[in-house]
XYZ file of C-alpha atoms in Angstrom:
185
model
C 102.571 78.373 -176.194
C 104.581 77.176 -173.738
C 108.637 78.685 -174.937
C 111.732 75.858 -174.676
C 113.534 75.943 -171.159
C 116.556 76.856 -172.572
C 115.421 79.702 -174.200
C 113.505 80.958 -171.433
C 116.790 80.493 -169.120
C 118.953 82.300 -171.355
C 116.231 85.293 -171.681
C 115.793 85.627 -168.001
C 119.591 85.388 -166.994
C 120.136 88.349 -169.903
C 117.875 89.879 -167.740
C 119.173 89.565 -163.937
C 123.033 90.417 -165.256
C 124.086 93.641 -165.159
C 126.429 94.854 -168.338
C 129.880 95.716 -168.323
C 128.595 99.290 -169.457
C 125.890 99.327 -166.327
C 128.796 98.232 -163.566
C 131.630 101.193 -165.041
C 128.827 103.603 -164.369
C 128.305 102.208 -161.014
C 131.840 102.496 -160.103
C 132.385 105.992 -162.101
C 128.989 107.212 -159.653
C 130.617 105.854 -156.621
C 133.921 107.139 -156.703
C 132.800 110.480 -157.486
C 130.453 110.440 -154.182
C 133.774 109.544 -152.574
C 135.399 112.566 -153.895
C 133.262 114.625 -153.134
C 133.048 113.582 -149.529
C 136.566 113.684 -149.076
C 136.671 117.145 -150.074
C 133.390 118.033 -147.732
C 135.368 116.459 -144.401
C 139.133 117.627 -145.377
C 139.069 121.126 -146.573
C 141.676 122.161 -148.319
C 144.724 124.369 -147.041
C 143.343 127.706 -148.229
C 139.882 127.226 -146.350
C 141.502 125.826 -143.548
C 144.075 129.149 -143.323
C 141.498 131.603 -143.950
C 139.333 130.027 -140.953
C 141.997 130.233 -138.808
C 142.098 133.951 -139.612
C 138.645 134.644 -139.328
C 138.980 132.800 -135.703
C 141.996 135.550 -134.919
C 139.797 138.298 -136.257
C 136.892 137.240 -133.767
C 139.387 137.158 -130.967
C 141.024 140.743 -131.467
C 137.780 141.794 -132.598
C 136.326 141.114 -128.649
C 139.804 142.897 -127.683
C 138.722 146.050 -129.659
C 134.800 145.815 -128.404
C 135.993 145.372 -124.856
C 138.109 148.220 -124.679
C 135.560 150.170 -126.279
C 132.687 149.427 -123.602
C 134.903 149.602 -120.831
C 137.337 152.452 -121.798
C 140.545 150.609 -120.589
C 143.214 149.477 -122.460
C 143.559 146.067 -124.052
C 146.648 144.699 -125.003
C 146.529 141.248 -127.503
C 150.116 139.695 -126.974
C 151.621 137.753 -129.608
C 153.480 135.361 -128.876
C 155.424 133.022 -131.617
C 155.877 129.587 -130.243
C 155.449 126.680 -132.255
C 152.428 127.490 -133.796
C 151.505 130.763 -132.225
C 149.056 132.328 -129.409
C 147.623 135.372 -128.476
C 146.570 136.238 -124.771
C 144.646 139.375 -123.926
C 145.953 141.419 -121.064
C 144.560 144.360 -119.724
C 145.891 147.621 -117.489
C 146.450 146.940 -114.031
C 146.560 150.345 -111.499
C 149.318 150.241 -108.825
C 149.741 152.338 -106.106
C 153.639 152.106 -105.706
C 154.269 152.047 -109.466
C 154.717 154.609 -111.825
C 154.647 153.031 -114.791
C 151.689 150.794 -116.895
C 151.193 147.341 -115.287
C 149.709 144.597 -117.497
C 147.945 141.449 -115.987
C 146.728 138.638 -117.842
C 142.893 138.928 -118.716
C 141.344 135.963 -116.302
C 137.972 136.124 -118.045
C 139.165 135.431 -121.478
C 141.146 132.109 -122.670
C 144.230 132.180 -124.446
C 143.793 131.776 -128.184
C 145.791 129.311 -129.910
C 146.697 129.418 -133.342
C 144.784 125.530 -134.641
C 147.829 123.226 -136.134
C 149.235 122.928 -138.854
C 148.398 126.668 -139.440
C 151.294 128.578 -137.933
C 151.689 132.528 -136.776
C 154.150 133.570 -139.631
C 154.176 137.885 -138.478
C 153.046 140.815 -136.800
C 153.636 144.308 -137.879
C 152.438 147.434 -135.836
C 153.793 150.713 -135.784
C 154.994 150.652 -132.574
C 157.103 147.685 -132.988
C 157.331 147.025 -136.706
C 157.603 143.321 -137.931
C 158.428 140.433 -135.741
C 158.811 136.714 -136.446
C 159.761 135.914 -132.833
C 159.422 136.732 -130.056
C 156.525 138.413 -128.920
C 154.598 141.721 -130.088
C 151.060 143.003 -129.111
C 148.732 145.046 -130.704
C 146.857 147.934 -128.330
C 143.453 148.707 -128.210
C 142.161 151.900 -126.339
C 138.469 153.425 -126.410
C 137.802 153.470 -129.945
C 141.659 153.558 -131.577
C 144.554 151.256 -131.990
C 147.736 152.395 -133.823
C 146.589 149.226 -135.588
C 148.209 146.553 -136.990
C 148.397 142.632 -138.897
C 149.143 139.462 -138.033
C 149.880 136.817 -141.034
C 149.263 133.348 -140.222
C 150.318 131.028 -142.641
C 150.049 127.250 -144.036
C 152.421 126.174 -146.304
C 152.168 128.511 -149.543
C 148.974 130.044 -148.548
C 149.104 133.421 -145.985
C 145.808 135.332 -144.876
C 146.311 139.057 -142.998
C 144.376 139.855 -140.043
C 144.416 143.354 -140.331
C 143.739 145.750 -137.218
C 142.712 149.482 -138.425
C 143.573 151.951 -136.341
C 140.182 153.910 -136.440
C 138.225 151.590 -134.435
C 136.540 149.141 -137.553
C 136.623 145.973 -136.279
C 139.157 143.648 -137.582
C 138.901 142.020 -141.139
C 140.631 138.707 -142.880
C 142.752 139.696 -145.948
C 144.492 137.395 -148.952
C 148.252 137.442 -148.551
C 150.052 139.752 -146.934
C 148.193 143.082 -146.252
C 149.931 146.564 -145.396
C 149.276 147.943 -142.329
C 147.122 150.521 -141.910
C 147.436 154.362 -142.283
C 146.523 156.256 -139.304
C 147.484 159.329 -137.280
C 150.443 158.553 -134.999
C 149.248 156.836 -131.610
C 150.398 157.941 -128.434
């Protein structure tokens, strides 16, 4: 039996239309997709500081390994410019000097601290905190009198920490204390 057009009309466009009920989900299922990739491709500043400390850790970290292999000494020099940058230098022999020369390592680039993230500190025991300036941290053989450098982004701080009994470097929340050693001559 063949139905009225009219009712057939109205019972197919009930069909096709999409509810008020249907289209909130739709929006609700979108934006949270959109959320969620915003947080994927912008990390937020704790990640992003604790990277950048894990990068410095991999960078002394090579210091330490290099002067272990090659039983010279390293020196990683801090120096606290807008952002920060460490540059490894390593012991160069003179004939007509008596002292320790240091030349910049050629085979290694210079490590920049990755903006916004800024070098906030270094402590070592051989020259206590600085803000400014520069500092180093020395590695020889298998020691360092150890130390840490705090790099910072806004509120948030992570500690690469330097023992002085030859462990490779490691990332630490906040400030960390430097490490106990014997005296480092």
């Amino acid at each position: 039996i063949p139905m009225p057009l009219a009712k057939s009309q109205s019972i197919l466009s009930r069909q096709k239309a999409m509810t008020l009920l249907e289209m909130l989900m739709v929006v609700a299922i979108l934006g949270l997709i959109a959320v969620m990739l915003i947080r994927a491709l912008m990390p937020d500043d704790n990640l992003r500081c604790r990277l950048e400390a894990e990068r410095l850790a991999t960078y002394l970290a090579s210091a330490s390994n290099e002067a272990k292999m090659g039983g010279n000494t390293i020196k990683a020099l801090f120096t606290f410019s807008k952002y920060g940058e460490v540059k490894r230098q390593i012991t160069e022999i003179k004939v007509d000097s008596l002292g320790i020369n240091w030349a910049d390592d050629k085979r290694v680039k210079l490590h920049q601290i990755s903006k916004p993230i800024r070098l906030s500190q270094v402590e070592t025991k051989l020259g206590g905190v600085k803000k400014e300036g520069n500092t180093f941290i020395l590695f020889k053989g298998n020691y360092s009198p150890g130390g840490v450098a705090v790099v910072q982004l806004k509120k948030v701080q992570y500690s690469v920490v330097v023992p002085s009994n030859g462990n490779p470097p490691f990332v630490e929340k906040g400030i960390a204390q430097l490490p106990k050693g014997k005296d480092w001559k």
